[in-house]
XYZ file of C-alpha atoms in Angstrom:
570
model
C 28.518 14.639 -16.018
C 31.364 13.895 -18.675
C 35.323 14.182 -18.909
C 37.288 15.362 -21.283
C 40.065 13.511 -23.730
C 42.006 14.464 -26.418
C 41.173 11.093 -28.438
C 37.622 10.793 -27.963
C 36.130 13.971 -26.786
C 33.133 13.923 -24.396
C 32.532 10.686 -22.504
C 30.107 9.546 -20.132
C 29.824 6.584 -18.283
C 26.857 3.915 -17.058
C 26.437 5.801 -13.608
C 25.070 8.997 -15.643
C 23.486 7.052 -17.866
C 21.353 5.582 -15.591
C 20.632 9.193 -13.682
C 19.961 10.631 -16.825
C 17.662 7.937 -18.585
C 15.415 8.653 -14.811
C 15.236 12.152 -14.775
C 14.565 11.784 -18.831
C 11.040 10.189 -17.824
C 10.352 12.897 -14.702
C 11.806 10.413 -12.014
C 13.978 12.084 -9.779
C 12.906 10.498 -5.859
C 14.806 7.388 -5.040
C 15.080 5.361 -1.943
C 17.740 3.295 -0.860
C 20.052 1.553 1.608
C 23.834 2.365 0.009
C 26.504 -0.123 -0.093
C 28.700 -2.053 -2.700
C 27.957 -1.205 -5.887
C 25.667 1.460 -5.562
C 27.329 3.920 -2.947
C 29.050 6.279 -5.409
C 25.346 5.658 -7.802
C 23.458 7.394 -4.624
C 25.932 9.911 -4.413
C 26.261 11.304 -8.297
C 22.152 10.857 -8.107
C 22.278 13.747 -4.995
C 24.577 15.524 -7.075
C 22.771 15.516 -10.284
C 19.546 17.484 -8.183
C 17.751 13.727 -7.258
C 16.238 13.409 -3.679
C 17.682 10.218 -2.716
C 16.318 9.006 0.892
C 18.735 6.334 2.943
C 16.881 3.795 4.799
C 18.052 1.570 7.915
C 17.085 -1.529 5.993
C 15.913 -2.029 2.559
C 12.556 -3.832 3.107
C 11.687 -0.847 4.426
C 13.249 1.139 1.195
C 10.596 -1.109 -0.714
C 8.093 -0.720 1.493
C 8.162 3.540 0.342
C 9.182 3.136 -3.107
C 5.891 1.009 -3.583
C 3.466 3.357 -2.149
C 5.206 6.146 -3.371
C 3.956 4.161 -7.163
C 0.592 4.056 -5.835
C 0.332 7.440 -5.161
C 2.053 8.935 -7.737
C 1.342 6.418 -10.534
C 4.902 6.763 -11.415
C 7.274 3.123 -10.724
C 8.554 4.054 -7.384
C 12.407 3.323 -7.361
C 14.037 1.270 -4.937
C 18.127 1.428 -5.154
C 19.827 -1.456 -2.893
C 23.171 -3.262 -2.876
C 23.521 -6.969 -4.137
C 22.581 -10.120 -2.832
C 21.679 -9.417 1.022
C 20.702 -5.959 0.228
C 18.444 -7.392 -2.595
C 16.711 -9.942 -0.823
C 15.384 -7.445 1.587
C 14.038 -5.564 -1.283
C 12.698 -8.316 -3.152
C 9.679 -8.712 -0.749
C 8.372 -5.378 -1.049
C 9.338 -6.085 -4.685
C 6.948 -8.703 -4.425
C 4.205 -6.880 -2.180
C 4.139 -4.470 -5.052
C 3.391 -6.960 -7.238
C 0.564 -8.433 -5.374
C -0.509 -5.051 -4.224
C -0.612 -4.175 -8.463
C 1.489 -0.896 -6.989
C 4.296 0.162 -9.562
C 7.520 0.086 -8.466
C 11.394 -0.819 -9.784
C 13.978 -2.511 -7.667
C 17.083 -1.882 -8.867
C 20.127 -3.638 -7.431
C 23.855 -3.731 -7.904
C 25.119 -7.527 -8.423
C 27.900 -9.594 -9.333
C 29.316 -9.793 -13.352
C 27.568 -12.902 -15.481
C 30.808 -14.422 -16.048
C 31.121 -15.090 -12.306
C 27.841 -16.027 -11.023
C 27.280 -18.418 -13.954
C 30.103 -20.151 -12.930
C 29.893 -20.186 -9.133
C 33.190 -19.021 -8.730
C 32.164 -17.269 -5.678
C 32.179 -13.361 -5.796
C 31.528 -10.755 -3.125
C 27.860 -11.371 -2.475
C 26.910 -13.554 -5.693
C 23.695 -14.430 -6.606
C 22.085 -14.549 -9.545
C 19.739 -12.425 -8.628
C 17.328 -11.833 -11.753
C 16.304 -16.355 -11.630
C 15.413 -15.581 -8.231
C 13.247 -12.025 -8.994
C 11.427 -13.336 -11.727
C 9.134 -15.154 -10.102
C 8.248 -12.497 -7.856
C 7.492 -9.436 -9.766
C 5.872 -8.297 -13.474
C 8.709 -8.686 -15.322
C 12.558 -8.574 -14.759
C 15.760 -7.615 -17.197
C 19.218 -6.908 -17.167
C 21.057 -4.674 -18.594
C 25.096 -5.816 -19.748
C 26.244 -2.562 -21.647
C 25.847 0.704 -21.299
C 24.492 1.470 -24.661
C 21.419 -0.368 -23.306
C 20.809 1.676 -20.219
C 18.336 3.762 -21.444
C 16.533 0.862 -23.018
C 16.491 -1.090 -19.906
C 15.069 1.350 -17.801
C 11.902 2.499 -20.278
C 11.037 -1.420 -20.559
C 11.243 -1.368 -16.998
C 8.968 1.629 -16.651
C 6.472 0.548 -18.795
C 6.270 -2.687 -17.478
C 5.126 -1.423 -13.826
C 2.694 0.749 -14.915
C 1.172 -0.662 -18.170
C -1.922 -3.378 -17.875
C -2.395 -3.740 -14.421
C 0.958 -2.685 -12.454
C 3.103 -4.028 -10.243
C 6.542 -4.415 -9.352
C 9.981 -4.843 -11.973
C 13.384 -5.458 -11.380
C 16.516 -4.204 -12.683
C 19.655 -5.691 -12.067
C 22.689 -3.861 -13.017
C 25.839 -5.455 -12.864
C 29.181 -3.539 -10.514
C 30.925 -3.393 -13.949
C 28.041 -1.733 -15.712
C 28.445 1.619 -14.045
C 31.884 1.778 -14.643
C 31.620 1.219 -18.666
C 32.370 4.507 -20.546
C 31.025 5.858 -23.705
C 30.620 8.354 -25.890
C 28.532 11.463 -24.136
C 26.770 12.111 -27.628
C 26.206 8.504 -28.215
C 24.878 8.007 -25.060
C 22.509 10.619 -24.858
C 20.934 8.872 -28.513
C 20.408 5.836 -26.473
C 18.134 7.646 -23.460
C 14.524 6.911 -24.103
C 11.528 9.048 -23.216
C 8.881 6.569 -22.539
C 5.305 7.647 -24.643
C 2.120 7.059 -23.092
C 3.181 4.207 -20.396
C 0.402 3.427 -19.490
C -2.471 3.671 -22.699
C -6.157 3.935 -22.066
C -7.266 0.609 -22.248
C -11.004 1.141 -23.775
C -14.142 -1.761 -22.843
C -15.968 -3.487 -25.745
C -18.994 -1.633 -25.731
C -21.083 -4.792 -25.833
C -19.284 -5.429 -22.272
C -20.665 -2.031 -21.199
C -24.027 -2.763 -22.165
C -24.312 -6.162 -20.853
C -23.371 -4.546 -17.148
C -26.118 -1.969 -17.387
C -28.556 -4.711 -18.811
C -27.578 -6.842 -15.270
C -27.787 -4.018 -12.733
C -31.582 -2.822 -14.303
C -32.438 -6.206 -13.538
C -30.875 -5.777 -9.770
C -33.534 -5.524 -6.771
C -30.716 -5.101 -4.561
C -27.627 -4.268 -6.069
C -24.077 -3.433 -3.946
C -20.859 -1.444 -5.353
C -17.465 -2.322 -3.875
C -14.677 0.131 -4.418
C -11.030 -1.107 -3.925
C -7.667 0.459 -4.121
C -7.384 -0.489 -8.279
C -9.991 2.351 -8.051
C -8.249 4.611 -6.350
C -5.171 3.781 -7.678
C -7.026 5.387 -11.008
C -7.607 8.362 -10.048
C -10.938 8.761 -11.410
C -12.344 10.590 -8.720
C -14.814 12.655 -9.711
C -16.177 9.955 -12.408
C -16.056 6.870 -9.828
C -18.201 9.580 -7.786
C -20.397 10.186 -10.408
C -21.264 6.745 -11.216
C -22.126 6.124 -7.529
C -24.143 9.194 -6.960
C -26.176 8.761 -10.805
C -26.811 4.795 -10.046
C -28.064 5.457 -6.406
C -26.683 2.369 -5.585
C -25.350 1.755 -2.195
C -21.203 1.390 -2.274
C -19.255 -0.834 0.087
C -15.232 0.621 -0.093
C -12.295 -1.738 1.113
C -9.949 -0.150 3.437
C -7.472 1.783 0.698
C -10.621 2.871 -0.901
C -12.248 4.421 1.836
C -12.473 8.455 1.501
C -13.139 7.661 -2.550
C -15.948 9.084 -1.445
C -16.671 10.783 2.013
C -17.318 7.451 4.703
C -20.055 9.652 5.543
C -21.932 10.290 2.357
C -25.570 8.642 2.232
C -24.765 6.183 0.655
C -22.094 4.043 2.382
C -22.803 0.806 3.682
C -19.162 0.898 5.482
C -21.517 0.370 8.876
C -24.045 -2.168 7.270
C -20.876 -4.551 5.806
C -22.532 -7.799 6.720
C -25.627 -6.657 5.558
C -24.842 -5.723 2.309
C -23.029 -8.914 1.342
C -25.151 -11.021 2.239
C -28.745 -9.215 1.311
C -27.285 -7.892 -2.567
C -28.520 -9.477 -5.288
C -26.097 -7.746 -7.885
C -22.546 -6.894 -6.860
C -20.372 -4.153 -9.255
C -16.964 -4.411 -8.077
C -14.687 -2.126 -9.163
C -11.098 -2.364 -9.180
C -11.396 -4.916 -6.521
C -10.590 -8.418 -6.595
C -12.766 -11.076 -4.743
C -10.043 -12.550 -2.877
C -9.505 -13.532 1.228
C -10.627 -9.997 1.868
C -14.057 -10.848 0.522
C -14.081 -14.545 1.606
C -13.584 -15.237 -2.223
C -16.922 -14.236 -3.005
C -18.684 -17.296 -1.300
C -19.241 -18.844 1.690
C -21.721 -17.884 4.834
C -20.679 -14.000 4.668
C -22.343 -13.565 0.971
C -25.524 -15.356 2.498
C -27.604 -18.282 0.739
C -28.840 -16.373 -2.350
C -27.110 -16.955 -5.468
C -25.517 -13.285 -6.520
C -24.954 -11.904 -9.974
C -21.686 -10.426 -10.373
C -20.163 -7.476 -12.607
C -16.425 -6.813 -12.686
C -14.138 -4.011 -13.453
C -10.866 -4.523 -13.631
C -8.100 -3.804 -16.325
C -6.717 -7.242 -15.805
C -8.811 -9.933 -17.886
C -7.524 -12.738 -16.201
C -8.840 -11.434 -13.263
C -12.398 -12.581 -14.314
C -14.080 -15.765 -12.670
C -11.057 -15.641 -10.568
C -13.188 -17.949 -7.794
C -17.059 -16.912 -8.786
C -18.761 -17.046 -12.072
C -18.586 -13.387 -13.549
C -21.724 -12.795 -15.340
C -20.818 -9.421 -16.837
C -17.196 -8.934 -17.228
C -15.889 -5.795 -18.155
C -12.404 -5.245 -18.892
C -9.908 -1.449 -19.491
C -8.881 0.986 -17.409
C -10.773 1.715 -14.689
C -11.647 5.479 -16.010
C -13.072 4.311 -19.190
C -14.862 1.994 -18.008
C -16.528 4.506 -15.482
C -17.502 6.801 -18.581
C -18.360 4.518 -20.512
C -21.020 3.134 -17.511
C -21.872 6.273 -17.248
C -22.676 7.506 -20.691
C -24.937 4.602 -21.409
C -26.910 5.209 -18.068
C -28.184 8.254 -19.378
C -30.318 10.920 -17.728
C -33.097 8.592 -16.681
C -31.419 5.779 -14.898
C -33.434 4.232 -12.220
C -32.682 3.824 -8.820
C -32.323 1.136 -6.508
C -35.889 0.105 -4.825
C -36.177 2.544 -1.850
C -36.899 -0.935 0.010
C -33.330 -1.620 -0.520
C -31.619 2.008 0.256
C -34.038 2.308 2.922
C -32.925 -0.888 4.509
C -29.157 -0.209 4.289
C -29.479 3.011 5.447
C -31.518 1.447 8.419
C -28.895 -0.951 9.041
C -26.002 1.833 8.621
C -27.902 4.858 11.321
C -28.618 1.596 13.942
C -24.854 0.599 14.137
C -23.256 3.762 13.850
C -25.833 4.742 17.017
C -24.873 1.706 18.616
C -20.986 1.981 18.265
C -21.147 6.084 19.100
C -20.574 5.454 23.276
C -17.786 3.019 22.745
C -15.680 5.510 20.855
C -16.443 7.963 23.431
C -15.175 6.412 26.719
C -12.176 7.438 28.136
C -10.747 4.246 30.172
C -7.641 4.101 31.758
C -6.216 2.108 30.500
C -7.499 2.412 26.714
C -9.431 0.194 24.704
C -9.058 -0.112 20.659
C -12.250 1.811 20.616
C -11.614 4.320 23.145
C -8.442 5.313 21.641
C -9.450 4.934 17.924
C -12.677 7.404 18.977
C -10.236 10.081 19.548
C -8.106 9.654 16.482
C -10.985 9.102 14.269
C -11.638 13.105 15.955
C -8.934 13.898 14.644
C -8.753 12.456 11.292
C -12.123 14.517 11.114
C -11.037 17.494 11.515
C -7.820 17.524 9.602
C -8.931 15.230 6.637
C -6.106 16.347 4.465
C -3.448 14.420 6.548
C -2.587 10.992 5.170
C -3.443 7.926 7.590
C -0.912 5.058 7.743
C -2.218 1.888 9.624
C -0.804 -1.714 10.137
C -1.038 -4.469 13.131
C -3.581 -6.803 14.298
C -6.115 -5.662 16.359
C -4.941 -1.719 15.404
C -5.462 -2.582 12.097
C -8.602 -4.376 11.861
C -10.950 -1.839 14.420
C -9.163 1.506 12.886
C -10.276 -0.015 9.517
C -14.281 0.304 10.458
C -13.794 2.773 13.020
C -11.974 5.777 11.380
C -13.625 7.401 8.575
C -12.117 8.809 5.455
C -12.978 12.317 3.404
C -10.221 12.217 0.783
C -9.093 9.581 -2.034
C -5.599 7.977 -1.322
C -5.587 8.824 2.602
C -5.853 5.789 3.946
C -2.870 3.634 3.513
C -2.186 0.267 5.153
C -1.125 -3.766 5.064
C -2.719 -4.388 1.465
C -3.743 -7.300 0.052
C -1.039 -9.754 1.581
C -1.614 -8.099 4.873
C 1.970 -7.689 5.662
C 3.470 -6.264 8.729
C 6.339 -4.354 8.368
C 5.192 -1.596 5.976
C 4.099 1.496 8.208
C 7.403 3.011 8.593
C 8.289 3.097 4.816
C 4.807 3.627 3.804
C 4.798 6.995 6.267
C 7.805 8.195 4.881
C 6.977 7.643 1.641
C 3.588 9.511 1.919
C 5.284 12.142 3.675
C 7.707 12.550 0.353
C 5.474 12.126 -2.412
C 2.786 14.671 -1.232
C 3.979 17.296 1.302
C 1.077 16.537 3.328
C 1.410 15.555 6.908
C 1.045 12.158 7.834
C -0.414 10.128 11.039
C 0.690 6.407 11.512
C -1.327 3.963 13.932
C 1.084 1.127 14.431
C 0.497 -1.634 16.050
C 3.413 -2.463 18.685
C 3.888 -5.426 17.226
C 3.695 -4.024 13.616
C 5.833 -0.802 14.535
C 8.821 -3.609 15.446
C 9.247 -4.401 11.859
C 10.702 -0.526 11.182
C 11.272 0.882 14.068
C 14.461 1.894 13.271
C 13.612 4.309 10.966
C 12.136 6.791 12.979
C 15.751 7.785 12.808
C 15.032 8.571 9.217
C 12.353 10.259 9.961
C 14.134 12.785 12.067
C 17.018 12.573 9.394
C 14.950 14.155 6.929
C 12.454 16.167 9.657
C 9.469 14.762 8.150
C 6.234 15.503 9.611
C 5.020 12.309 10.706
C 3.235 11.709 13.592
C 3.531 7.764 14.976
C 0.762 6.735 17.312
C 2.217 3.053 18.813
C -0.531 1.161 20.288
C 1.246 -0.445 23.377
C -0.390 -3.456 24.631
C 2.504 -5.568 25.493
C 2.575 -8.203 22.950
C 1.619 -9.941 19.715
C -3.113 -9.047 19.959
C -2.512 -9.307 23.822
C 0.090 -8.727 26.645
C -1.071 -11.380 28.974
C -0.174 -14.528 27.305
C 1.751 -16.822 29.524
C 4.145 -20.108 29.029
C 3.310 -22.224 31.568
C 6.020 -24.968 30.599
C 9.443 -22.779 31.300
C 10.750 -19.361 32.152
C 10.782 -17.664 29.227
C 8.437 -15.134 28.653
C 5.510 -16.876 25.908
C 5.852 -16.299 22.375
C 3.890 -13.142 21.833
C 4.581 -11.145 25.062
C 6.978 -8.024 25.185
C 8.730 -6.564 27.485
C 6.169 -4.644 29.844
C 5.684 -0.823 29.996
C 8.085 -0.770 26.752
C 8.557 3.082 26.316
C 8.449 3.616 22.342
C 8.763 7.356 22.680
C 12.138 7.521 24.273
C 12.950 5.728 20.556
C 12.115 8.929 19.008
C 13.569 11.103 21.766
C 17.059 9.266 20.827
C 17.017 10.750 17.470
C 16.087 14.175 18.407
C 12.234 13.970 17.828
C 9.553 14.787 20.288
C 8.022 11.715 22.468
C 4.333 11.620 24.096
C 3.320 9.341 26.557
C -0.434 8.755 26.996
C -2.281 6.469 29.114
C -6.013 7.831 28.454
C -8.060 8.761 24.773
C -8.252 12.135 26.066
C -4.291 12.390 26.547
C -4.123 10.687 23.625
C -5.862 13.569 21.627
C -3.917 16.181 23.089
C -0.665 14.305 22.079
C -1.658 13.723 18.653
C -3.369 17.590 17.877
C 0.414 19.005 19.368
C 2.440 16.703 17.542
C 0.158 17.105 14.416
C 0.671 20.858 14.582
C 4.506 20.830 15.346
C 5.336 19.338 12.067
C 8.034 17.754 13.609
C 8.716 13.728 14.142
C 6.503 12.425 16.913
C 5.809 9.313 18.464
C 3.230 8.742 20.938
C 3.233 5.768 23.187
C -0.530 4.949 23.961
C -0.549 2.323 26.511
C -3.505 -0.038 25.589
C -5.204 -2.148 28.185
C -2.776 -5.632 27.718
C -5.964 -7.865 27.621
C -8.081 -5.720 25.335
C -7.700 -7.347 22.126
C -8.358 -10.534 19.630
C -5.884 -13.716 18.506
C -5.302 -11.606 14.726
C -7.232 -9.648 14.939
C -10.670 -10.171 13.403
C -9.044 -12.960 10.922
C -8.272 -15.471 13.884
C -10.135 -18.130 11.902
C -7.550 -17.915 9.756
C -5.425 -19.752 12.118
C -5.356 -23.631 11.933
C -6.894 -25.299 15.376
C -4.912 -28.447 16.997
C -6.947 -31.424 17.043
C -4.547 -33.589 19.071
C -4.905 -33.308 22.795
C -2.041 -33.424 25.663
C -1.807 -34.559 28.608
């Protein structure tokens, strides 16, 4: 948008410049929590044909704008205000980051002239010294001539190499500046191949082939780097052509079916410690697997190969013995290509065993999920969901908490890439709310969110944008009555201990304030018929499923985790 003077002709200003360098490189979805400097930004955005979502709180912004990245592959954009506003954002800023999910914050702030000398503006910080440390890479942008400039470094810095999270500050003044329209429009840049094919060494290729003939029990594990790639049908391919059993981490499940013949989802423990040869591909041998050591990988030394665009990645806590670094889709094809038509599989003493393992627990585990106690267990009431997930495996599953998290994990199988969507790799509570809404956005599909009621206290408050927008997102809140347990007591005052609730808490009257549709469910099979009716409404649900208040674990299944006192009291 422009105005017209007789001296200079057709001007535009840094507000359009920023909308237009966006919707220059197809990014036209932004969420936000408005406020000083960026109200009247949010509003020319909606103006200019943008879908700009508010949030209650901009963690929670983050939160979507980062999954939205992951899905899309596109830098999801967070908009907030200054200083406050931006320190909300910067931790999903930073969970991006750690997540390698690409995403922008950008965030109005005070001029340089004032926050370099402390002169004490309206909410001054300087806020890029404190972002850099948290994110990929961080800029700002002075005049408006650099707008477009700003924004495509920005853009290919989250998605480029490994991605992960950039921030953009724009100074108050910024938006204001005026320039020539034509001049301006020169300075817009179309970003060209953001994110290049990264191609492996071929000798890199062949020494990972060379290690997995030599495997007598060789393991796959799939993480969310590979289905961040989107190379589906290759990643399948691979999997299917080595014979090799595959081992997914949670935002990798449904990469392939959590049913196919060759999961060892059921036969974890198994797996890790029995393999001889581990692939692991686009996933990282962090806390989630014990850092590739210790009693769960068993006595037996292991060989490891590792995928991953990010070379530094390599020997990361094990010795790598066949590194192989590029994008994750070239590095599939390439694997695949030198395999050839007459790769060998696995010894059917190792499938066999796996399988074994896999048909014995799954048996074992089939009556739990079945029950229908009053009042639920984690396994009665994930039995009934995982039914559901079943039979509507195009609907997007969102799931955070303790407990809710940790059995919904192994319990609830996936049939589709990119369906399951949870905590990540910091394990951060806080994200289902933003992460639903986000899903919802980005794909059109419908989405159900297993919160834990601890978890679902972090965003709560936006099941009012939920109904705001009418999304279709169903929220299942697993009400036990506290922080893993309701029945915690303080025996040394009054107040309630640290990680009760208040009892009977009813988290569908929530939604019910905001003109969505509440269920109340005390059993898995009420449970079921809640989550089918709100599933085929379309509308914003929320089902309170009351959860026995002793059923559950200190964190979960990560309780060793937590330091133990070694001092006693009398």
């Amino acid at each position: 948008m422009a105005e017209e003077t007789e001296e200079t002709g057709a001007l535009t200003d840094g507000f359009h410049l920023v909308i237009d360098a966006l919707k220059l490189n197809d990014i036209n979805t932004i969420y936000n929590v408005p406020g000083i400097p960026i109200t009247d930004l949010g509003r020319y955005m909606q103006a200019a044909g943008m879908r700009v979502l508010s949030f209650r709180h901009e963690q929670n912004a983050g939160y979507a704008a980062s999954i939205a990245g992951y899905l899309t592959q596109k830098p999801g954009i967070c908009l907030t205000v200054s200083a406050p506003g931006f320190l909300n954002g910067l931790t999903a800023l930073a969970h991006a980051t750690t997540n390698c999910f690409p995403m922008i914050l950008i965030s109005g702030s005070s001029e340089r002239e004032i926050v370099d000398l402390q002169q004490g503006d309206y909410e001054e910080m300087d806020q890029l010294a404190i972002a850099k440390p948290l994110c990929k890479a961080a800029y700002r942008v002075l005049h408006a001539e650099d707008i477009g400039i700003g924004i495509a470094r920005a853009i290919r810095a989250a998605v480029s190499g490994r991605p992960g999270g950039v921030y953009l500050d724009l100074p108050a003044k910024l938006l204001g500046q005026v320039m020539d329209e034509a001049a301006g429009e020169k300075s817009l840049v179309k970003v060209i191949d953001a994110a290049p094919r990264q191609l492996p060494a071929p000798d890199s290729i062949a020494r990972a082939l060379d290690v997995l003939k030599g495997a007598e029990r060789p393991l796959i594990i799939l993480g969310k780097g590979a289905a961040y790639a989107q190379a589906d049908d290759a990643i399948r391919a691979l999997v299917e052509t080595s014979g090799i059993p595959y081992l997914p981490m949670s935002m990798a499940k449904g990469l392939l079916p959590d049913t196919h013949p060759q999961s060892a989802s059921a036969a974890r423990s198994l797996v890790l410690k029995e393999s001889d040869v581990v692939m692991l591909i686009g996933a990282r041998l962090n806390w989630l697997l014990s850092h590739g050591k210790g009693k769960a990988w068993g006595t037996d030394p292991k060989k490891f190969i590792h995928i991953d665009i990010e070379p530094r990645e390599m020997d990361s806590n094990v010795e790598i013995v066949a590194p192989v670094v590029g994008d994750i889709g070239s590095c599939v094809d390439a694997l695949l290509s030198g395999m050839g038509k007459d790769w060998n599989a696995p010894p059917t003493v190792w499938t066999s065993a796996v399988k074994e393992k896999v048909d014995s627990n799954v048996t074992r585990m089939a009556p739990r999920l079945q029950n229908n106690n009053v009042p639920m267990d984690y396994h009665g009431a994930l039995g009934a969901l995982r039914t559901i997930i079943k039979e509507r495996p195009d609907a997007i599953l969102v799931n955070e908490g303790a407990n809710t998290l940790d059995f919904a994990r192994s319990i609830i199988d996936m049939y589709q890439p990119r369906k399951r969507l949870d905590v990540g790799t910091w394990g951060v509570m806080g994200v289902g709310m933003g992460t639903a809404i986000a899903a919802a956005v980005e794909t059109g599909k419908p989405v159900l969110a297993i919160e834990g009621d601890s978890a679902f206290g972090f965003s709560g408050m936006e099941v009012e944008t939920i109904c705001r927008y009418n999304l279709p997102i169903c929220v299942v809140v697993f009400n036990n009555g506290g922080i893993y347990r309701g029945t915690d007591e303080n025996s040394a005052g009054d107040d309630v201990a640290t990680t009760v609730f208040v009892k009977d808490a009813r988290y569908d009257k929530m939604m019910e304030a905001f003109g969505g549709v509440g269920f109340y469910a005390t059993s898995p099979d009420e449970l079921a018929q809640a989550v089918n009716a709100a599933m085929d409404s379309g509308k914003p649900t929320l089902v309170n499923a009351v959860i026995d208040a002793e059923a559950g674990t200190e964190s979960g299944r990560i309780g060793n985790l937590n330091p133990q006192s070694v001092v006693a009291k009398k």
